[in-house]
PDB file of C-alpha atoms in Angstrom:
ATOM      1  CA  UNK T   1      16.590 -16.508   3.001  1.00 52.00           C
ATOM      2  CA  UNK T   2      14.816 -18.997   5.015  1.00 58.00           C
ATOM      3  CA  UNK T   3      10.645 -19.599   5.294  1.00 67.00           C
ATOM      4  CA  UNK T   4       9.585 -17.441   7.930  1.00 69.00           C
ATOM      5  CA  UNK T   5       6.169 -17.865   9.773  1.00 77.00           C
ATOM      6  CA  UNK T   6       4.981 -14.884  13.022  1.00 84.00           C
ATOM      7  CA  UNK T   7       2.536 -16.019  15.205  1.00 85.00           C
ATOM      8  CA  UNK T   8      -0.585 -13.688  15.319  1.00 89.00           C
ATOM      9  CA  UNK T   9       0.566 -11.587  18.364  1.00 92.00           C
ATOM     10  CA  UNK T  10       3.634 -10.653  16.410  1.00 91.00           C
ATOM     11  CA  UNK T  11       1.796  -9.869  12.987  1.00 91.00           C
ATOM     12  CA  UNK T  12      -0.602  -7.757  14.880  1.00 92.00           C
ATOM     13  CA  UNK T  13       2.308  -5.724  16.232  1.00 94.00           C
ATOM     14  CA  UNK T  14       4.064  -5.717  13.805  1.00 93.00           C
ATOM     15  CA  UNK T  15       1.141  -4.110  11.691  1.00 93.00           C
ATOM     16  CA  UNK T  16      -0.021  -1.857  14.406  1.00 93.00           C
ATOM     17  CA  UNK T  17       3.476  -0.380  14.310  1.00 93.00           C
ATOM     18  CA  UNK T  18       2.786  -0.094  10.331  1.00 91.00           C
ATOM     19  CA  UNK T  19      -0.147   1.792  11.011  1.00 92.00           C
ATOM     20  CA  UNK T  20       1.462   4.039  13.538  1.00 92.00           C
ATOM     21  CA  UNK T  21       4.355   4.920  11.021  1.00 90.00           C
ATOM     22  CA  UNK T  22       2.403   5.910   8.535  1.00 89.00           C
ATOM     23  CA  UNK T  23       0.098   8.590  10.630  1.00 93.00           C
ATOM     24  CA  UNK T  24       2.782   9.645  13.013  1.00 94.00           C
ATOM     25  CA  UNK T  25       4.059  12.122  10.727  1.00 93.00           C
ATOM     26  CA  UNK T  26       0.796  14.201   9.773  1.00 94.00           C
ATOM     27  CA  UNK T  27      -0.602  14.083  13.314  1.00 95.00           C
ATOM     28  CA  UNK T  28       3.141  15.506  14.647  1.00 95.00           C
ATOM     29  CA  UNK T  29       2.435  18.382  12.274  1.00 95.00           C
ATOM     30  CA  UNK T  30      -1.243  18.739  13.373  1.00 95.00           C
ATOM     31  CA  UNK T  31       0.596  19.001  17.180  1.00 95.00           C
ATOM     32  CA  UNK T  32       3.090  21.484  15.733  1.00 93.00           C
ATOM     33  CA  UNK T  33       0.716  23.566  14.182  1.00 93.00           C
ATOM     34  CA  UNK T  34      -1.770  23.937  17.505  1.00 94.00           C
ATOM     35  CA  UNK T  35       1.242  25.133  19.576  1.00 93.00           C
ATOM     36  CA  UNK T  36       1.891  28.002  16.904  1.00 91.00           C
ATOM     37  CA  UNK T  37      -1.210  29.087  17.099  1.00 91.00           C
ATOM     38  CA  UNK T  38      -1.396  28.949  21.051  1.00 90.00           C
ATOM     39  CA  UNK T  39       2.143  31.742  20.798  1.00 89.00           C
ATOM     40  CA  UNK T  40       1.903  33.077  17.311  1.00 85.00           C
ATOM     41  CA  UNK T  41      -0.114  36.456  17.385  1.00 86.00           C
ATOM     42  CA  UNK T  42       0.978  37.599  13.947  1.00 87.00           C
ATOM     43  CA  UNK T  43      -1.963  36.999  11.801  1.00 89.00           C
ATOM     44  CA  UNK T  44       0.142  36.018   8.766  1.00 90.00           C
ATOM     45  CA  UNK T  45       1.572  33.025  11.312  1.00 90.00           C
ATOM     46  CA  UNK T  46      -1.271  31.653  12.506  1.00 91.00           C
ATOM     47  CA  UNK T  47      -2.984  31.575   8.723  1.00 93.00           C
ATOM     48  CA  UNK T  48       0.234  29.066   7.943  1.00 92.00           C
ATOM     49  CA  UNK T  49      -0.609  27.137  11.080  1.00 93.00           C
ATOM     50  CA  UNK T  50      -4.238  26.825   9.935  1.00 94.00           C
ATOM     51  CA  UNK T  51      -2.807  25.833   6.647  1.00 94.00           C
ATOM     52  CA  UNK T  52      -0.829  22.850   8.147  1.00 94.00           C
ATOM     53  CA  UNK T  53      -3.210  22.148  10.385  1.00 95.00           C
ATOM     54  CA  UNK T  54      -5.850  21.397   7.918  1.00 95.00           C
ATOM     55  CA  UNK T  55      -3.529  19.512   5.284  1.00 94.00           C
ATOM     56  CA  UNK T  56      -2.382  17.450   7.918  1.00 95.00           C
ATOM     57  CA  UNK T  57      -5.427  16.234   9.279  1.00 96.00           C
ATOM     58  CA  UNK T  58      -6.867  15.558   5.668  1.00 94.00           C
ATOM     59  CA  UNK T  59      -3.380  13.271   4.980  1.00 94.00           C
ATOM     60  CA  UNK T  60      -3.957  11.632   8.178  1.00 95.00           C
ATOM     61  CA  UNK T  61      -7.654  10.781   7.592  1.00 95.00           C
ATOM     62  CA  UNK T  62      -6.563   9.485   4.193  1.00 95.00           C
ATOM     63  CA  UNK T  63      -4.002   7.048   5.675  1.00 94.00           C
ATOM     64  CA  UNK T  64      -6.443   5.826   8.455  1.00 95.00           C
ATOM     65  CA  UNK T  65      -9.716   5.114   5.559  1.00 95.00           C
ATOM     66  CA  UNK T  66      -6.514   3.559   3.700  1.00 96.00           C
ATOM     67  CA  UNK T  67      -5.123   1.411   6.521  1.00 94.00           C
ATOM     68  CA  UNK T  68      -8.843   0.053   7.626  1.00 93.00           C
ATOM     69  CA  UNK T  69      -9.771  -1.207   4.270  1.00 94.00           C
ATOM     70  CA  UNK T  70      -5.758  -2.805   3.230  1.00 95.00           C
ATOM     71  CA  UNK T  71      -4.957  -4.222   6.927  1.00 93.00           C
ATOM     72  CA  UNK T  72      -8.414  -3.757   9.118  1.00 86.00           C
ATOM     73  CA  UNK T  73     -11.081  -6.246   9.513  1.00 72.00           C
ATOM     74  CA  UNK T  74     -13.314  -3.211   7.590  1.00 60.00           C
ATOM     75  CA  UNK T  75     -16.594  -5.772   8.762  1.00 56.00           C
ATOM     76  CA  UNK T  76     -17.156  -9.464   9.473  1.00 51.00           C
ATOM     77  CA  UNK T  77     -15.733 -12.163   8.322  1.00 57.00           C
ATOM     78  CA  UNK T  78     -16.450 -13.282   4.718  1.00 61.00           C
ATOM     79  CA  UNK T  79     -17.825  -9.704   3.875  1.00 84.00           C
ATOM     80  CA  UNK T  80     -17.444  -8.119   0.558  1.00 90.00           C
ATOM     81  CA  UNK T  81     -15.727  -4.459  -0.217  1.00 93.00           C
ATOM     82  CA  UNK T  82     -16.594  -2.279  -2.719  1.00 94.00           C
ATOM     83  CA  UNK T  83     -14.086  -1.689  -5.133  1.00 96.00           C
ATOM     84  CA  UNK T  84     -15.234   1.961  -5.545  1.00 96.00           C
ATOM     85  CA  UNK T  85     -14.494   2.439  -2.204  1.00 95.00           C
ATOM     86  CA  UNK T  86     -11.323   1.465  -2.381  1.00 96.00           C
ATOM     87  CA  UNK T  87     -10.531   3.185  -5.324  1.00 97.00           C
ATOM     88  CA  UNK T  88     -11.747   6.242  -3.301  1.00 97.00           C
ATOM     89  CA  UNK T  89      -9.199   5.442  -0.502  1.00 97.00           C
ATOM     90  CA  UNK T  90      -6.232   4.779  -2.873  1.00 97.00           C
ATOM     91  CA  UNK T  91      -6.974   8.149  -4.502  1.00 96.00           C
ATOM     92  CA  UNK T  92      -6.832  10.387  -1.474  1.00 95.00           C
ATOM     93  CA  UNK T  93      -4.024   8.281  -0.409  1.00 94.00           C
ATOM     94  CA  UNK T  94      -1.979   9.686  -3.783  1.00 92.00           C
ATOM     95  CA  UNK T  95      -3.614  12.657  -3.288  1.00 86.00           C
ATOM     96  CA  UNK T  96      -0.617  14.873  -4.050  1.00 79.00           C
ATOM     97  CA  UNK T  97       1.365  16.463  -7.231  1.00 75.00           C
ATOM     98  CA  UNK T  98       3.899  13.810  -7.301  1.00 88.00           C
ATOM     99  CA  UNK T  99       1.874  10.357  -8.401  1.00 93.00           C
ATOM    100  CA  UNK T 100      -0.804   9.868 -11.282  1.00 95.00           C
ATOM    101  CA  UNK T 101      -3.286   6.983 -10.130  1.00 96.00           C
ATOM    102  CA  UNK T 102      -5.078   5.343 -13.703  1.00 97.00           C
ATOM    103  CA  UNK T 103      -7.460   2.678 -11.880  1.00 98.00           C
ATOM    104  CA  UNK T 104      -9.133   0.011 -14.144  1.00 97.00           C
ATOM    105  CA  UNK T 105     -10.706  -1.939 -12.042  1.00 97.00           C
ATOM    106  CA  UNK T 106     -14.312  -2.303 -12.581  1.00 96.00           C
ATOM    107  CA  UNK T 107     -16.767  -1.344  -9.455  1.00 96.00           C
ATOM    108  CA  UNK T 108     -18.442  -4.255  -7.749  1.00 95.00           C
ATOM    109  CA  UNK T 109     -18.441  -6.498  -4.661  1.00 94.00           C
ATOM    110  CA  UNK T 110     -15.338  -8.373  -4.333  1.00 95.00           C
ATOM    111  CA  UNK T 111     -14.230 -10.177  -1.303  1.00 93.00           C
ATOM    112  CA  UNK T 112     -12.932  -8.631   1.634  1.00 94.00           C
ATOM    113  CA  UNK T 113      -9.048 -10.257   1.240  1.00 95.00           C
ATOM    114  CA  UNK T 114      -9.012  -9.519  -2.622  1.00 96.00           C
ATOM    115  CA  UNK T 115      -9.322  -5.933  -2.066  1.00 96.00           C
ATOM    116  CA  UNK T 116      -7.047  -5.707   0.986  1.00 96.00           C
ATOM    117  CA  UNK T 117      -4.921  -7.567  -1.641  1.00 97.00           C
ATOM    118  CA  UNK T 118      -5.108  -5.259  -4.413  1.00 98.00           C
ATOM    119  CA  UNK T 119      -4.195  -2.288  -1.705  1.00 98.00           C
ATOM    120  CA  UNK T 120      -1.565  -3.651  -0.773  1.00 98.00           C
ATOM    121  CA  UNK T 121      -0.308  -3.913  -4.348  1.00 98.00           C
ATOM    122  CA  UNK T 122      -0.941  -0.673  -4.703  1.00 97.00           C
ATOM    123  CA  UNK T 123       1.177   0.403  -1.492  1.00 96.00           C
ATOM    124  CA  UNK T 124       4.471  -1.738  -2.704  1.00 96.00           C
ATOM    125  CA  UNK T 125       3.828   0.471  -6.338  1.00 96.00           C
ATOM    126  CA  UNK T 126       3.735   3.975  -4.987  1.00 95.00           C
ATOM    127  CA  UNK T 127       7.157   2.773  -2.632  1.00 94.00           C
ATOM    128  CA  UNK T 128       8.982   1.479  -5.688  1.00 95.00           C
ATOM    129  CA  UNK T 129       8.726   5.324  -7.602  1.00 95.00           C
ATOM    130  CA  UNK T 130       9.463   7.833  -4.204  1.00 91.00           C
ATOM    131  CA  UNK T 131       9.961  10.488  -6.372  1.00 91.00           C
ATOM    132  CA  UNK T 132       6.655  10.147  -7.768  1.00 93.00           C
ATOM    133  CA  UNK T 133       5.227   8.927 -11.595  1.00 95.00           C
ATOM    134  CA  UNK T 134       2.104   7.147 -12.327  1.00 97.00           C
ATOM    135  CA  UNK T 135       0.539   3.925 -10.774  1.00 97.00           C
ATOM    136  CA  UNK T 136      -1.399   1.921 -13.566  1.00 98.00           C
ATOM    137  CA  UNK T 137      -4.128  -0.538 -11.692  1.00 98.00           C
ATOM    138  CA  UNK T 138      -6.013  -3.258 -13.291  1.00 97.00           C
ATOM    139  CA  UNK T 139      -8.206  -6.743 -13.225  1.00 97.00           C
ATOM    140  CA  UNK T 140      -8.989  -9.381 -15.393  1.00 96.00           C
ATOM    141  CA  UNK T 141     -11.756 -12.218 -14.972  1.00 93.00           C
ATOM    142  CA  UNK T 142     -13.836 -12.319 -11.886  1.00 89.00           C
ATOM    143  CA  UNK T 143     -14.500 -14.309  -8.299  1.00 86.00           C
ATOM    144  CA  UNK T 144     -12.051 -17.200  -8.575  1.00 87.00           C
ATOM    145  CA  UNK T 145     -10.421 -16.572 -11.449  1.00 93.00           C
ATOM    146  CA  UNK T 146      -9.637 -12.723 -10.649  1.00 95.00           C
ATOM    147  CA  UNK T 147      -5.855 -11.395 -11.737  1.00 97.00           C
ATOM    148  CA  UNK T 148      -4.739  -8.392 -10.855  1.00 98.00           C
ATOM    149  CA  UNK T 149      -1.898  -6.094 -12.115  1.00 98.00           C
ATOM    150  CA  UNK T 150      -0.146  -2.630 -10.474  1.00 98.00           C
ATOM    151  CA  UNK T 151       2.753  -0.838 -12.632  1.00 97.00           C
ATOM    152  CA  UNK T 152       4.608   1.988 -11.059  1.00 97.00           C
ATOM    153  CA  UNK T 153       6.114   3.863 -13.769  1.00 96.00           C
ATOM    154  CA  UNK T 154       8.754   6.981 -12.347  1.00 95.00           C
ATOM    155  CA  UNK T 155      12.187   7.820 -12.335  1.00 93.00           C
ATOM    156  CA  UNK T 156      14.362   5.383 -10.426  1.00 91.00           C
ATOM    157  CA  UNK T 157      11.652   2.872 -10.392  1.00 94.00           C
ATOM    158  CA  UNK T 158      12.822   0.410  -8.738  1.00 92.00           C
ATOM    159  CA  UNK T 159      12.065  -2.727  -5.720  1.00 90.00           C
ATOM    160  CA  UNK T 160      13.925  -3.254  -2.331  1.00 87.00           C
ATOM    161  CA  UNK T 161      16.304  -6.501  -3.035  1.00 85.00           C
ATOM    162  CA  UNK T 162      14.555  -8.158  -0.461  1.00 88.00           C
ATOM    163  CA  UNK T 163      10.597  -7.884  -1.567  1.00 91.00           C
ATOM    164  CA  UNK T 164       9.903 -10.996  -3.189  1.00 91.00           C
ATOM    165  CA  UNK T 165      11.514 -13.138  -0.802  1.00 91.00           C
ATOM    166  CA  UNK T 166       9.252 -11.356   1.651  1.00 92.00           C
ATOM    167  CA  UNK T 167       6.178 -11.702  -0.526  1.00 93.00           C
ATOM    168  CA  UNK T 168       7.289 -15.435  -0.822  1.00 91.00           C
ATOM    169  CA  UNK T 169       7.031 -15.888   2.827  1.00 88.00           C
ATOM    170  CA  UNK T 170      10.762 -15.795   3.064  1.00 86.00           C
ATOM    171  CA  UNK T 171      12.940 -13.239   5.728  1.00 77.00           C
ATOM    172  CA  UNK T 172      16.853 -12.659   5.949  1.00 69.00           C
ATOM    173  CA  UNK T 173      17.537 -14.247   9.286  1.00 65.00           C
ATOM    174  CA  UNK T 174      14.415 -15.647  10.285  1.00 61.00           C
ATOM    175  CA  UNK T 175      13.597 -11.889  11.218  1.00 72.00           C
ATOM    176  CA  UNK T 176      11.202  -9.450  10.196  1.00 84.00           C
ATOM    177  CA  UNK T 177      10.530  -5.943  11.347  1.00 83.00           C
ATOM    178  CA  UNK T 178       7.744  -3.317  10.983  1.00 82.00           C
ATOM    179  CA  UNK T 179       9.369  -1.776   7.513  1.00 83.00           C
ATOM    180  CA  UNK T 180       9.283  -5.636   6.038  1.00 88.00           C
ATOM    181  CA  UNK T 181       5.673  -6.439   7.670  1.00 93.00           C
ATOM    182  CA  UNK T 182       3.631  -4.764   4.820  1.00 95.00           C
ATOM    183  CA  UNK T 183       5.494  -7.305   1.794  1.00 95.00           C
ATOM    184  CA  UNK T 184       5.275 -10.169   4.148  1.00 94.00           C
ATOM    185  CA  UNK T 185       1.648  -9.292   4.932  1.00 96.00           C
ATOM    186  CA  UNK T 186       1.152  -8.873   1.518  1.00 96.00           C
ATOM    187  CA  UNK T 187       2.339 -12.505   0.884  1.00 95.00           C
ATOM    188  CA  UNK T 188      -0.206 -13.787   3.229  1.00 95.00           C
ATOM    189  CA  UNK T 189      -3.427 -12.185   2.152  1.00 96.00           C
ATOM    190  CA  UNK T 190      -2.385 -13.532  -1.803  1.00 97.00           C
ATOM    191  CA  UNK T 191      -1.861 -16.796  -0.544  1.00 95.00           C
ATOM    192  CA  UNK T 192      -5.273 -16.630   1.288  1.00 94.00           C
ATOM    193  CA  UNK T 193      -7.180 -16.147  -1.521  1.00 95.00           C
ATOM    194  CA  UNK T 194      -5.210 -18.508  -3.910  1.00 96.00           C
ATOM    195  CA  UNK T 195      -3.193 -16.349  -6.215  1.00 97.00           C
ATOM    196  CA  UNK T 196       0.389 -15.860  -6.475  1.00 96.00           C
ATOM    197  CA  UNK T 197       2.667 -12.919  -6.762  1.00 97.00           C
ATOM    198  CA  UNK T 198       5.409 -12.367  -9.616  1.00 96.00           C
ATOM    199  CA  UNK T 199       7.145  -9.360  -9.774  1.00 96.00           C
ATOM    200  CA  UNK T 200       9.367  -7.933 -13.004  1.00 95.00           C
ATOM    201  CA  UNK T 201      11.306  -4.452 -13.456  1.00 93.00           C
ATOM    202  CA  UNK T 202      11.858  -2.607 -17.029  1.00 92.00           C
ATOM    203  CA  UNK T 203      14.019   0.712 -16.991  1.00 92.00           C
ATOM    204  CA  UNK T 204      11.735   3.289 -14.591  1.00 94.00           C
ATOM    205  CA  UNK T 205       8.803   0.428 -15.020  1.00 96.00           C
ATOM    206  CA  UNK T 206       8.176  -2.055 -12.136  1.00 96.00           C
ATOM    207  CA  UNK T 207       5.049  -4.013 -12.699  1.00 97.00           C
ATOM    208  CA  UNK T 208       3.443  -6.597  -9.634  1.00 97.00           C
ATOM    209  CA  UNK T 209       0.765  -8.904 -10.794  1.00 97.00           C
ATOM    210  CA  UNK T 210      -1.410 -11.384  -8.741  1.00 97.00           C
ATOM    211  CA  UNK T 211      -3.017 -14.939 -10.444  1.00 97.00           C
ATOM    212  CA  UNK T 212      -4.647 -17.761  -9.347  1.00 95.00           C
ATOM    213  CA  UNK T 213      -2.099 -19.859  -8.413  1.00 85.00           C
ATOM    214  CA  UNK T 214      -2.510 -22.604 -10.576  1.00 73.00           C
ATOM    215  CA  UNK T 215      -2.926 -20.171 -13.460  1.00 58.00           C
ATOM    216  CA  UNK T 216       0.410 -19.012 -12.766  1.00 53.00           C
ATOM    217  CA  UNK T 217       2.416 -22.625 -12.427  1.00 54.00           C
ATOM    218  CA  UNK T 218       1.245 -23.120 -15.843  1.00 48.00           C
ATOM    219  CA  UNK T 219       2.955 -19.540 -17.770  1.00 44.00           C
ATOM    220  CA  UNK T 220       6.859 -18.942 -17.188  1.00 42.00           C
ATOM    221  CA  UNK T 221       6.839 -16.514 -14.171  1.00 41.00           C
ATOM    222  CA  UNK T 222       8.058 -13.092 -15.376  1.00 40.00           C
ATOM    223  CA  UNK T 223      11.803 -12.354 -15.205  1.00 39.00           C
ATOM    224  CA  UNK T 224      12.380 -10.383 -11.463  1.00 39.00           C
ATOM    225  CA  UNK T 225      15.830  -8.242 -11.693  1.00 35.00           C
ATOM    226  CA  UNK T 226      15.272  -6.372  -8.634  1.00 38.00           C
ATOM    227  CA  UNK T 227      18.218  -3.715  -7.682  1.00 33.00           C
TER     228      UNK T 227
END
């Protein structure tokens, strides 16, 4: 692993293509379900088409409100978030049978890059349990001396071998592509806002925390044993 630094025409690809990933599927089905209703006559049919139709387009929505506050400018520079809102967006993001969301975080006006931090936290949790389990999300202090911490608790918990090198800045081969862009990214906002990532994994327990930097040179970082 070597330091790795895009330049901003790359990131912004490279997160565009993100984006696209993540809505491609839903609006595909949305497609799908308009051309059975343009041949289907039976009533049954077209009731199923409606069906996926409408699911679709909600889990599409929900990505897109998701993407705009964790990678969008989501208003000017310097501008606050509410963390209700992004609560809200995290929600209908896990909006499904598999994954339990418990959110701690207190609602208030936080800056813009400390929420599209604590999104993104919250992405690299629900990856690390695919078959579903409960994401835990919680702060501690406030402005400056905010910490946050995301456990993803689920069967075959587990993190990519790669992630924090990629959260560190770091890529296999000087090369990163649109599946390693959201860790990377990730990497970038924390360091913006001066905190630091440490990552540690437990038996179906994988828990991501964020500190002030400083805070964290002082502690023992927790022990990482990533599969």
């Amino acid at each position: 692993m070597t330091n790795f630094s895009l330049d901003a025409l790359d990131l912004a690809a490279l997160l565009s293509s993100r984006v696209c990933h993540d809505v491609i599927s839903p609006v595909g089905a949305i497609v799908n379900g308009l051309e059975v209703l343009e041949e289907e006559k039976d009533a049954e049919m077209r009731g199923h088409a409606l069906a996926l139709i409408k699911s679709s387009a909600n889990e599409a929505s929900a990505r897109l409100q998701f993407c705009r506050l964790a990678f969008g400018a989501a208003g000017s520079k310097g501008a606050s978030i509410d963390t209700g809102d992004a609560e809200l967006v995290t929600r209908q993001l896990l909006a499904d049978e598999r994954t339990q969301l418990n959110w701690s975080v207190p609602r208030v006006l936080m800056s813009k890059n400390k929420v599209k931090l604590l999104l993104n936290l919250c992405l690299l949790a629900d990856a690390a349990i695919p078959r579903g389990g409960v994401i835990s999300v919680s702060s501690t202090g406030a402005d400056d001396s905010i910490s946050f911490k995301v456990e993803a608790r689920g069967v075959n918990a587990r993190l990519a071998a790669h992630l924090p090198a990629l959260l560190a800045g770091e890529a296999e081969d000087s090369a990163i592509d649109a599946r390693a862009i959201q860790p990377y990214y990730t990497g970038l906002v924390a360091k913006a806002c001066n905190l630091a990532i440490t990552v540690a994994t437990e038996p179906e327990l994988i828990s991501i925390e964020a500190r002030p930097a400083a805070a964290s040179d002082e502690v023992e970082a927790p022990q990482s044993a990533v599969a």
